[in-house]
Short mmCIF file of C-alpha atoms in Angstrom, two decimals:
data_model
loop_
_atom_site.label_atom_id
_atom_site.label_comp_id
_atom_site.label_asym_id
_atom_site.label_seq_id
_atom_site.Cartn_x
_atom_site.Cartn_y
_atom_site.Cartn_z
CA MET A 12 -13.62 168.63 3.32
CA ALA A 13 -10.69 167.13 1.44
CA THR A 14 -7.52 167.97 -0.38
CA TYR A 15 -7.15 167.16 -4.11
CA ASN A 16 -4.28 165.95 -6.18
CA LEU A 17 -3.88 165.52 -9.91
CA ALA A 18 -2.46 162.25 -11.17
CA LEU A 19 -1.37 162.54 -14.88
CA ILE A 20 -1.45 159.41 -17.10
CA LEU A 21 0.86 160.39 -19.92
CA GLY A 22 0.70 157.99 -22.81
CA ASN A 23 3.60 156.81 -24.94
CA PRO A 24 3.21 158.08 -28.52
CA SER A 25 4.86 154.96 -29.89
CA ASN A 26 3.03 152.38 -27.85
CA ASP A 27 -0.53 152.82 -26.76
CA ALA A 28 -0.17 150.33 -23.97
CA GLU A 29 2.53 152.27 -22.13
CA PHE A 30 2.43 155.26 -19.80
CA LEU A 31 4.90 157.32 -17.92
CA LEU A 32 5.97 156.43 -14.37
CA VAL A 33 8.30 158.58 -12.28
CA LYS A 34 10.75 157.48 -9.56
CA GLN A 35 9.31 158.77 -6.34
CA THR A 36 11.58 160.86 -3.95
CA PRO A 37 12.03 159.13 -0.69
CA PRO A 38 11.58 160.88 2.77
CA PRO A 39 14.54 162.95 4.09
CA LYS A 40 17.20 161.03 5.87
CA LEU A 41 17.12 160.66 9.58
CA GLY A 42 20.58 161.87 10.30
CA ILE A 43 21.82 158.85 12.03
CA GLU A 44 24.22 156.60 10.09
CA GLU A 45 22.83 153.29 11.27
CA TYR A 46 19.20 154.05 10.38
CA ASP A 47 20.06 155.77 7.19
CA SER A 48 21.88 152.58 5.99
CA PHE A 49 18.43 150.96 5.74
CA VAL A 50 17.22 151.99 2.33
CA ASP A 51 13.86 151.23 0.80
CA SER A 52 13.84 150.05 -2.75
CA ASP A 53 12.91 152.34 -5.66
CA LEU A 54 9.11 153.29 -5.94
CA TRP A 55 7.62 154.17 -9.28
CA ASP A 56 4.24 155.87 -9.74
CA LEU A 57 2.26 158.42 -11.78
CA PRO A 58 3.53 161.95 -11.73
CA SER A 59 1.19 164.05 -9.62
CA LYS A 60 0.75 167.49 -8.01
CA LYS A 61 -1.73 169.10 -5.65
CA LEU A 62 -4.81 170.74 -7.19
CA GLU A 63 -5.36 174.30 -6.01
CA LEU A 64 -8.89 175.65 -5.62
CA VAL A 65 -9.44 178.93 -7.44
CA GLU A 66 -11.71 181.58 -5.84
CA GLY A 67 -14.12 183.47 -8.11
CA GLU A 68 -14.46 182.86 -11.89
CA LEU A 69 -11.78 180.68 -13.36
CA GLU A 70 -10.48 181.94 -16.76
CA PRO A 71 -10.50 179.43 -19.65
CA GLY A 72 -7.09 177.59 -19.41
CA SER A 73 -4.69 176.62 -22.17
CA PHE A 74 -5.38 172.90 -21.50
CA VAL A 75 -8.66 171.62 -23.03
CA ILE A 76 -9.60 168.62 -20.86
CA GLU A 77 -12.46 166.67 -22.50
CA GLY A 78 -15.20 165.69 -19.94
CA ILE A 79 -14.06 167.90 -17.10
CA GLU A 80 -16.98 170.19 -17.79
CA ARG A 81 -19.51 167.44 -16.74
CA THR A 82 -17.96 167.24 -13.17
CA THR A 83 -17.96 169.36 -10.01
CA LEU A 84 -14.12 169.88 -10.45
CA ARG A 85 -14.08 172.93 -12.58
CA LYS A 86 -13.14 175.28 -9.83
CA PHE A 87 -9.69 173.70 -9.67
CA ASP A 88 -6.60 175.10 -11.34
CA PHE A 89 -5.76 172.26 -13.72
CA ASP A 90 -3.60 174.40 -15.97
CA SER A 91 -1.11 175.02 -13.18
CA ALA A 92 -1.09 171.43 -11.90
CA ILE A 93 -0.53 169.99 -15.41
CA ASN A 94 2.16 172.44 -16.14
CA LYS A 95 3.96 171.57 -12.88
CA VAL A 96 3.68 167.83 -13.67
CA LEU A 97 5.16 168.31 -17.22
CA GLU A 98 7.92 170.40 -15.74
CA GLN A 99 8.61 167.65 -13.22
CA VAL A 100 9.24 165.09 -15.98
CA GLY A 101 11.16 167.44 -18.12
CA PHE A 102 8.53 168.54 -20.65
CA THR A 103 6.60 171.72 -21.57
CA ALA A 104 2.87 172.42 -22.26
CA ASN A 105 3.49 172.10 -25.95
CA ASP A 106 4.88 168.56 -25.63
CA GLY A 107 1.46 167.04 -24.56
CA GLY A 108 -2.13 166.93 -25.86
CA GLU A 109 -5.37 164.95 -26.05
CA TRP A 110 -6.21 165.67 -22.39
CA ARG A 111 -9.14 163.84 -21.02
CA PHE A 112 -10.81 163.45 -17.67
CA LEU A 113 -10.61 159.81 -16.57
CA LYS A 114 -11.87 159.44 -13.07
CA HIS A 115 -12.26 160.97 -9.59
CA LEU A 116 -11.21 158.69 -6.78
CA GLU A 117 -12.14 159.53 -3.21
CA GLU A 118 -9.84 158.29 -0.53
CA ALA A 119 -11.15 156.15 2.37
CA GLU A 120 -11.41 157.55 5.93
CA PHE A 121 -7.86 156.75 7.13
CA GLY A 122 -7.38 159.83 9.12
CA PRO A 123 -6.37 161.63 11.14
CA GLY A 124 -6.18 164.43 8.68
CA LEU A 125 -8.35 165.26 5.68
CA PRO A 126 -8.70 162.56 2.98
CA VAL A 127 -6.76 163.13 -0.13
CA HIS A 128 -8.90 162.60 -3.27
CA THR A 129 -7.26 162.07 -6.65
CA VAL A 130 -8.37 163.38 -10.11
CA TYR A 131 -6.86 161.23 -13.01
CA ILE A 132 -6.30 163.05 -16.29
CA SER A 133 -4.91 161.28 -19.29
CA GLY A 134 -2.96 162.64 -22.26
CA LYS A 135 -0.22 161.86 -24.76
CA LEU A 136 3.22 163.08 -25.59
CA LEU A 137 3.12 164.49 -29.05
CA ASN A 138 6.75 164.14 -30.12
CA ARG A 139 7.67 160.51 -30.80
CA ASN A 140 11.39 161.37 -30.50
CA GLN A 141 11.17 162.87 -27.11
CA ASN A 142 13.87 161.69 -24.81
CA LEU A 143 12.96 160.60 -21.25
CA PRO A 144 14.79 161.95 -18.17
CA GLU A 145 16.57 159.34 -16.12
CA LEU A 146 13.97 159.40 -13.42
CA CYS A 147 11.23 158.39 -15.83
CA LYS A 148 10.33 155.09 -17.60
CA TRP A 149 7.46 153.77 -19.85
CA MET A 150 5.52 150.96 -18.20
CA SER A 151 2.44 148.89 -19.24
CA ILE A 152 -0.17 147.34 -17.01
CA GLN A 153 1.36 144.01 -17.57
CA SER A 154 4.92 145.16 -16.68
CA CYS A 155 3.54 146.73 -13.53
CA LEU A 156 1.72 143.62 -12.54
CA SER A 157 5.04 141.63 -12.86
CA TRP A 158 6.45 143.91 -10.23
CA LEU A 159 3.33 143.79 -7.96
CA VAL A 160 2.64 140.02 -7.88
CA ASP A 161 5.03 137.36 -6.58
CA VAL A 162 7.51 140.04 -5.68
CA LYS A 163 11.05 139.72 -4.25
CA PRO A 164 12.37 141.70 -1.34
CA SER A 165 14.17 144.86 -2.21
CA SER A 166 13.04 144.76 -5.97
CA ASP A 167 11.51 147.82 -7.58
CA ARG A 168 7.99 148.76 -6.49
CA VAL A 169 4.84 150.23 -8.07
CA GLY A 170 2.90 152.89 -6.22
CA PRO A 171 -0.79 153.19 -5.34
CA LEU A 172 -1.71 155.91 -7.87
CA VAL A 173 -1.16 153.68 -10.89
CA VAL A 174 -2.73 150.65 -9.11
CA LEU A 175 -5.89 152.47 -8.05
CA GLY A 176 -6.26 154.48 -11.13
CA LEU A 177 -5.43 151.96 -13.81
CA ILE A 178 -4.55 148.38 -12.79
CA ASN A 179 -7.49 147.60 -10.53
CA ASP A 180 -9.96 148.71 -13.21
CA SER A 181 -8.16 146.82 -15.96
CA VAL A 182 -7.60 143.38 -14.50
CA HIS A 183 -9.96 141.11 -12.63
CA SER A 184 -9.77 142.26 -9.05
CA SER A 185 -10.82 140.81 -5.85
CA GLY A 186 -11.25 144.30 -4.49
CA LYS A 187 -15.03 144.32 -4.66
CA VAL A 188 -16.43 144.25 -1.07
CA ASP A 189 -20.18 144.86 -0.37
CA THR A 190 -20.08 148.11 1.79
CA ALA A 191 -21.18 151.72 1.53
CA LEU A 192 -17.87 152.72 3.10
CA ASP A 193 -14.99 153.91 0.91
CA TYR A 194 -12.21 151.38 0.79
CA GLN A 195 -8.86 150.85 -0.91
CA GLU A 196 -7.18 147.86 -2.69
CA TYR A 197 -3.50 148.33 -2.69
CA PRO A 198 -1.46 146.25 -3.30
CA PRO A 199 -3.64 144.26 -5.58
CA GLY A 200 -5.73 141.66 -3.61
CA VAL A 201 -5.19 143.53 -0.30
CA ILE A 202 -8.53 145.20 0.60
CA ILE A 203 -8.39 147.81 3.27
CA VAL A 204 -11.67 149.04 4.76
CA PRO A 205 -11.33 151.75 7.55
CA MET A 206 -14.30 151.27 9.91
CA ARG A 207 -15.17 153.55 12.99
CA SER A 208 -13.82 151.95 16.20
CA ARG A 209 -13.23 152.63 19.83
CA THR A 210 -9.63 153.53 19.15
CA THR A 211 -7.66 156.36 20.60
CA LYS A 212 -7.15 159.89 19.26
CA PRO A 213 -6.20 161.25 16.84
CA PHE A 214 -7.58 158.27 14.94
CA HIS A 215 -11.23 157.25 14.63
CA THR A 216 -11.04 154.11 12.52
CA THR A 217 -9.47 150.66 12.55
CA ASN A 218 -8.48 149.14 9.18
CA LEU A 219 -10.30 145.98 8.43
CA VAL A 220 -8.13 144.01 5.99
CA VAL A 221 -9.80 141.50 3.56
CA PHE A 222 -8.21 138.79 1.38
CA ALA A 223 -10.68 137.09 -0.94
CA PRO A 224 -8.42 135.79 -3.81
CA GLU A 225 -9.57 133.52 -6.69
CA SER A 226 -8.58 129.96 -5.86
CA VAL A 227 -5.20 128.80 -7.21
CA LYS A 228 -5.13 125.02 -7.33
CA ASN A 229 -2.12 123.10 -5.78
CA LYS A 230 -0.20 126.39 -5.04
CA CYS A 231 -0.37 125.59 -1.26
CA GLU A 232 0.21 121.92 -1.20
CA ASP A 233 3.95 122.07 -0.52
CA TYR A 234 3.69 123.78 2.81
CA ASN A 235 2.47 122.71 6.28
CA PHE A 236 -0.24 125.29 7.03
CA VAL A 237 -1.74 126.04 10.38
CA ALA A 238 -5.04 127.04 8.63
CA HIS A 239 -6.53 126.92 5.14
CA GLY A 240 -9.42 129.06 3.88
CA ASP A 241 -10.89 130.83 0.84
CA ALA A 242 -11.05 134.30 2.61
CA LEU A 243 -9.31 136.06 5.37
CA ILE A 244 -10.19 139.06 7.53
CA VAL A 245 -7.84 140.87 9.86
CA ASP A 246 -8.83 142.80 12.94
CA PRO A 247 -12.58 143.31 12.82
CA GLY A 248 -12.83 146.03 15.40
CA CYS A 249 -15.51 148.25 14.51
CA ARG A 250 -18.08 150.04 16.83
CA ALA A 251 -21.48 148.42 17.36
CA ASN A 252 -23.19 150.94 15.03
CA PHE A 253 -20.91 149.77 12.24
CA HIS A 254 -21.63 146.04 12.78
CA LYS A 255 -24.25 146.09 9.85
CA GLU A 256 -21.56 147.31 7.52
CA LEU A 257 -19.21 144.56 8.82
CA LEU A 258 -21.89 142.01 8.15
CA LYS A 259 -22.26 143.18 4.62
CA VAL A 260 -18.54 142.53 4.12
CA VAL A 261 -18.42 139.19 5.82
CA ALA A 262 -21.72 137.55 4.63
CA PRO A 263 -20.65 137.18 0.89
CA LEU A 264 -17.28 135.74 1.79
CA SER A 265 -16.70 131.90 1.59
CA LYS A 266 -17.92 129.74 4.55
CA LYS A 267 -14.21 128.69 4.72
CA LEU A 268 -13.25 131.89 6.42
CA VAL A 269 -10.14 132.54 8.58
CA VAL A 270 -10.14 135.37 11.05
CA PHE A 271 -6.78 136.81 12.14
CA VAL A 272 -6.37 139.11 15.19
CA THR A 273 -3.12 141.03 15.68
CA HIS A 274 -3.90 141.56 19.44
CA HIS A 275 -6.84 141.66 21.87
CA HIS A 276 -7.64 145.42 22.25
CA ARG A 277 -11.25 146.34 21.82
CA ASP A 278 -10.66 148.37 18.61
CA HIS A 279 -9.40 145.21 17.00
CA VAL A 280 -11.92 142.60 18.21
CA ASP A 281 -15.32 144.50 18.71
CA GLY A 282 -16.75 142.82 15.58
CA LEU A 283 -15.73 139.21 16.32
CA SER A 284 -19.28 138.39 17.72
CA VAL A 285 -20.87 139.49 14.46
CA ILE A 286 -18.57 137.22 12.38
CA GLN A 287 -19.16 134.28 14.72
CA LYS A 288 -22.96 134.59 14.35
CA CYS A 289 -22.80 135.04 10.60
CA ASN A 290 -20.30 132.24 9.98
CA PRO A 291 -20.11 129.60 12.80
CA ASN A 292 -17.55 127.65 10.69
CA ALA A 293 -14.98 130.43 10.73
CA THR A 294 -11.64 129.83 12.50
CA LEU A 295 -10.02 132.49 14.64
CA LEU A 296 -6.20 132.74 14.82
CA ALA A 297 -4.58 134.61 17.64
CA HIS A 298 -1.62 134.43 20.02
CA LYS A 299 -2.42 132.51 23.19
CA ASN A 300 -1.67 135.73 25.35
CA SER A 301 -4.31 137.58 23.20
CA MET A 302 -6.82 134.58 23.15
CA ARG A 303 -6.97 134.52 26.86
CA ARG A 304 -7.97 138.24 26.95
CA ILE A 305 -10.62 137.83 24.36
CA GLY A 306 -14.02 137.31 26.07
CA LYS A 307 -16.32 134.37 25.35
CA GLY A 308 -18.92 136.80 24.37
CA ASP A 309 -16.65 137.83 21.48
CA TRP A 310 -15.62 134.37 20.33
CA SER A 311 -16.30 130.87 21.64
CA LEU A 312 -16.08 128.58 18.65
CA ASN A 313 -13.23 127.34 16.54
CA HIS A 314 -9.93 128.91 17.38
CA ILE A 315 -6.26 128.13 17.00
CA SER A 316 -3.42 129.61 19.14
CA VAL A 317 -0.40 130.59 17.06
CA SER A 318 3.02 131.82 18.24
CA GLY A 319 4.70 132.99 15.06
CA GLY A 320 6.50 131.23 12.21
CA GLU A 321 3.29 129.47 11.04
CA ASP A 322 1.81 129.89 7.50
CA ILE A 323 -1.83 130.39 6.40
CA CYS A 324 -3.20 129.51 3.00
CA ILE A 325 -5.93 131.66 1.71
CA GLY A 326 -7.19 130.82 -1.80
CA GLY A 327 -3.81 129.55 -2.84
CA GLN A 328 -1.84 132.47 -1.37
CA ARG A 329 0.50 132.17 1.46
CA LEU A 330 0.66 134.51 4.50
CA ASN A 331 3.26 134.20 7.12
CA ILE A 332 2.50 134.74 10.85
CA ILE A 333 5.15 136.87 12.68
CA PHE A 334 5.39 137.10 16.39
CA ALA A 335 5.88 140.88 17.15
CA PRO A 336 5.64 141.62 20.92
CA GLY A 337 6.09 145.16 22.15
CA HIS A 338 2.78 146.83 21.83
CA THR A 339 1.46 143.79 23.85
CA ASP A 340 3.00 140.48 24.73
CA GLY A 341 0.72 138.67 22.31
CA HIS A 342 1.03 141.08 19.36
CA LEU A 343 1.35 139.45 15.89
CA ALA A 344 2.02 140.72 12.40
CA LEU A 345 1.14 139.17 8.96
CA LEU A 346 3.29 139.08 5.73
CA HIS A 347 1.44 138.50 2.52
CA VAL A 348 4.10 136.69 0.56
CA ASP A 349 2.96 137.36 -2.95
CA THR A 350 3.02 141.21 -2.65
CA HIS A 351 5.50 141.29 0.34
CA SER A 352 3.12 143.52 2.26
CA LEU A 353 3.47 143.59 6.03
CA ILE A 354 0.43 144.01 8.27
CA VAL A 355 1.94 145.43 11.42
CA GLY A 356 -1.13 145.78 13.78
CA ASP A 357 -0.54 148.61 16.22
CA HIS A 358 3.23 148.30 16.12
CA CYS A 359 3.08 151.30 13.82
CA VAL A 360 0.39 153.83 12.93
CA GLY A 361 -0.16 156.09 10.02
CA GLN A 362 0.83 159.12 11.83
CA GLY A 363 2.63 159.81 15.14
CA SER A 364 4.05 157.15 17.41
CA ALA A 365 2.74 153.89 18.73
CA LEU A 366 1.70 153.22 22.38
CA LEU A 367 2.88 150.27 24.43
CA ASP A 368 0.35 148.70 26.75
CA ILE A 369 2.43 147.72 29.80
CA THR A 370 -0.80 146.30 31.50
CA SER A 371 -0.67 143.65 28.73
CA GLY A 372 3.00 142.81 28.73
CA GLY A 373 4.08 145.61 26.32
CA ASN A 374 7.68 146.81 26.75
CA MET A 375 10.25 148.66 24.84
CA THR A 376 12.82 145.86 24.59
CA ASP A 377 10.49 143.65 22.76
CA TYR A 378 9.21 146.62 20.65
CA PHE A 379 12.88 147.27 19.46
CA GLN A 380 13.47 143.59 18.64
CA SER A 381 10.26 143.38 16.57
CA THR A 382 11.09 146.58 14.84
CA TYR A 383 14.50 145.25 13.71
CA LYS A 384 12.77 142.00 12.69
CA PHE A 385 10.55 143.94 10.46
CA ILE A 386 13.41 145.93 8.89
CA ASP A 387 15.20 142.56 8.11
CA LEU A 388 12.05 141.46 6.21
CA ALA A 389 12.34 144.53 3.82
CA PRO A 390 8.54 144.74 3.12
CA HIS A 391 7.32 146.58 0.15
CA VAL A 392 4.59 148.36 2.16
CA LEU A 393 3.49 148.56 5.82
CA ILE A 394 -0.15 148.28 6.49
CA PRO A 395 -0.96 149.68 9.99
CA MET A 396 -4.48 149.17 11.53
CA HIS A 397 -4.80 152.87 11.90
CA GLY A 398 -3.97 155.34 9.16
CA ARG A 399 -2.76 155.11 5.58
CA VAL A 400 -0.54 152.47 4.09
CA ASN A 401 3.18 153.41 4.37
CA LEU A 402 5.12 153.34 1.19
CA TRP A 403 8.62 153.76 2.84
CA PRO A 404 8.67 150.93 5.51
CA LYS A 405 12.32 150.89 6.49
CA HIS A 406 12.33 154.67 6.88
CA MET A 407 9.23 154.49 9.02
CA LEU A 408 10.52 151.72 11.25
CA CYS A 409 13.86 153.51 11.76
CA GLY A 410 12.01 156.71 12.43
CA TYR A 411 10.32 154.88 15.30
CA LEU A 412 13.62 153.61 16.64
CA LYS A 413 15.04 157.13 16.53
CA TYR A 414 12.00 158.73 18.21
CA GLU A 415 11.85 156.11 21.03
CA THR A 416 15.48 156.43 21.67
CA ASN A 417 15.34 160.27 21.88
CA HIS A 418 12.23 160.07 23.99
CA PHE A 419 13.86 157.96 26.61
CA CYS A 420 16.74 160.29 26.76
CA PHE A 421 14.41 163.28 27.17
CA VAL A 422 12.47 161.52 29.88
CA CYS A 423 15.52 160.46 31.68
CA HIS A 424 17.15 163.90 31.54
CA ASN A 425 13.97 165.73 32.74
CA SER A 426 13.13 163.17 35.39
CA VAL A 427 16.67 163.48 37.03
CA SER A 428 16.43 167.28 36.87
CA LEU A 429 13.02 167.18 38.58
CA PHE A 430 14.21 164.78 41.17
CA PHE A 431 17.20 167.02 42.13
CA TRP A 432 14.73 169.99 42.31
CA LEU A 433 12.41 168.16 44.58
CA ASN A 434 15.37 167.12 46.72
CA CYS A 435 16.06 170.67 47.43
CA GLN A 436 12.46 171.24 48.47
CA GLY A 437 12.70 168.83 51.41
CA SER A 438 9.56 166.80 50.73
CA ARG A 439 10.33 163.22 51.79
CA THR A 440 7.27 161.68 50.04
CA LEU A 441 7.94 163.44 46.68
CA LYS A 442 11.58 162.66 46.90
CA ASN A 443 10.93 158.89 47.57
CA TYR A 444 8.35 158.75 44.79
CA PHE A 445 10.64 160.32 42.13
CA TYR A 446 13.77 158.43 43.24
CA SER A 447 12.03 155.14 42.54
CA PHE A 448 10.62 156.54 39.20
CA THR A 449 14.00 157.77 38.11
CA LEU A 450 15.64 154.41 38.96
CA GLY A 451 12.96 152.55 36.92
CA ILE A 452 13.77 154.76 33.89
CA PHE A 453 17.44 154.17 34.18
CA PHE A 454 16.90 150.46 34.52
CA HIS A 455 14.56 150.44 31.43
CA ILE A 456 17.15 152.38 29.37
CA GLN A 457 20.00 149.96 30.42
CA VAL A 458 17.91 146.96 29.26
CA VAL A 459 17.42 148.57 25.84
CA GLU A 460 21.04 149.62 25.70
CA GLN A 461 22.26 146.11 26.48
CA SER A 462 19.92 144.53 23.99
CA PHE A 463 20.58 146.85 21.07
CA LEU A 464 24.11 148.24 21.77
CA PHE A 465 23.16 151.99 21.46
CA SER A 466 24.52 154.32 24.28
CA ILE A 467 22.66 156.99 26.12
CA GLN A 468 24.62 160.11 26.17
#
């Protein structure tokens, strides 16, 4: 089962190389002035709408879509979806024509909900003199690429629909990995392969991230790099029954392979032994606190302990290592400089809230500091190791800050209420236990309050 969206590629009648992009609506504000002051840059993408499945016989529509009759998609109401898209960009059904089925793209298994598949339909505006609304603009593949590669923080961004539907097919892409699994390449050059892992619910997969760019001579010579390579993989944490698929991904990669681990949890390192056997020349990068928790059976050969601030050179592209404790005391993130994409490990997940592993040095004070560090970086996208890529990084990070603050207030309030109730019951053992528990919560909140200057009312 899956849900389906329509993405409309609406061509410029005056320039065949151009198509219409729409400024995307950001998520609702969080309602807290400090957090709402952090604003993500504008995101532009193809106009899209959800496709509804029609029960019974579908009447012939007003839009004739060439090629759709040869697909299994004829039960969807394309007429309604195209009308809604045209209305969204300020046009009517009579303003467009030459409709053609382009492709059907199935989303990888990011979870936790149903995958969202996308059907791409191309067409053209028929009126050359049609004025565009302010929220629309004509773009070409080349102009999109100029926004996607070698980006600057807070500059305008291009969304995944146009990249996955047009750009990856039109330019030489590194996004060809040898696996039967569905995967995604967004931003260009950043390949994400969700693989089944021993992670916690509601997720079932860990995102294996692969970089295998074409070599760019001399681009990395001016930096002092902690490691060089022609390919990089991040967090190989799949289950044993997916090790063959992992081997298919790793085997064709260059022998000059760098392996980066955000932290030591099993759902991020379960595939290390496969890589070590396949490529004994590979080098593992991890924080020292993670390295000492990774067993010799997982990795016993070349490794480098990193602490944050170092750079990696992969095929001429620079990636910056960021120390980001909170989830664990050895947690790392990785910034792909060319696309300004931030791989955040388990600091964030695609849906819901992150967990802190207090048995491995995780704590809320570090978590808040790392979160503000990420906000200051102003990444264009966040890549969690569980779930989909997030297109509104600052909003997501501030949402985590708001949730954790409210969560502590809730726990504190209810713990104190429970303590006073137990006090009235006369149980010395229970009273002592919850007295210590409540004091611990108060102490933790005071640490966070002193560090980040927010007050608990």
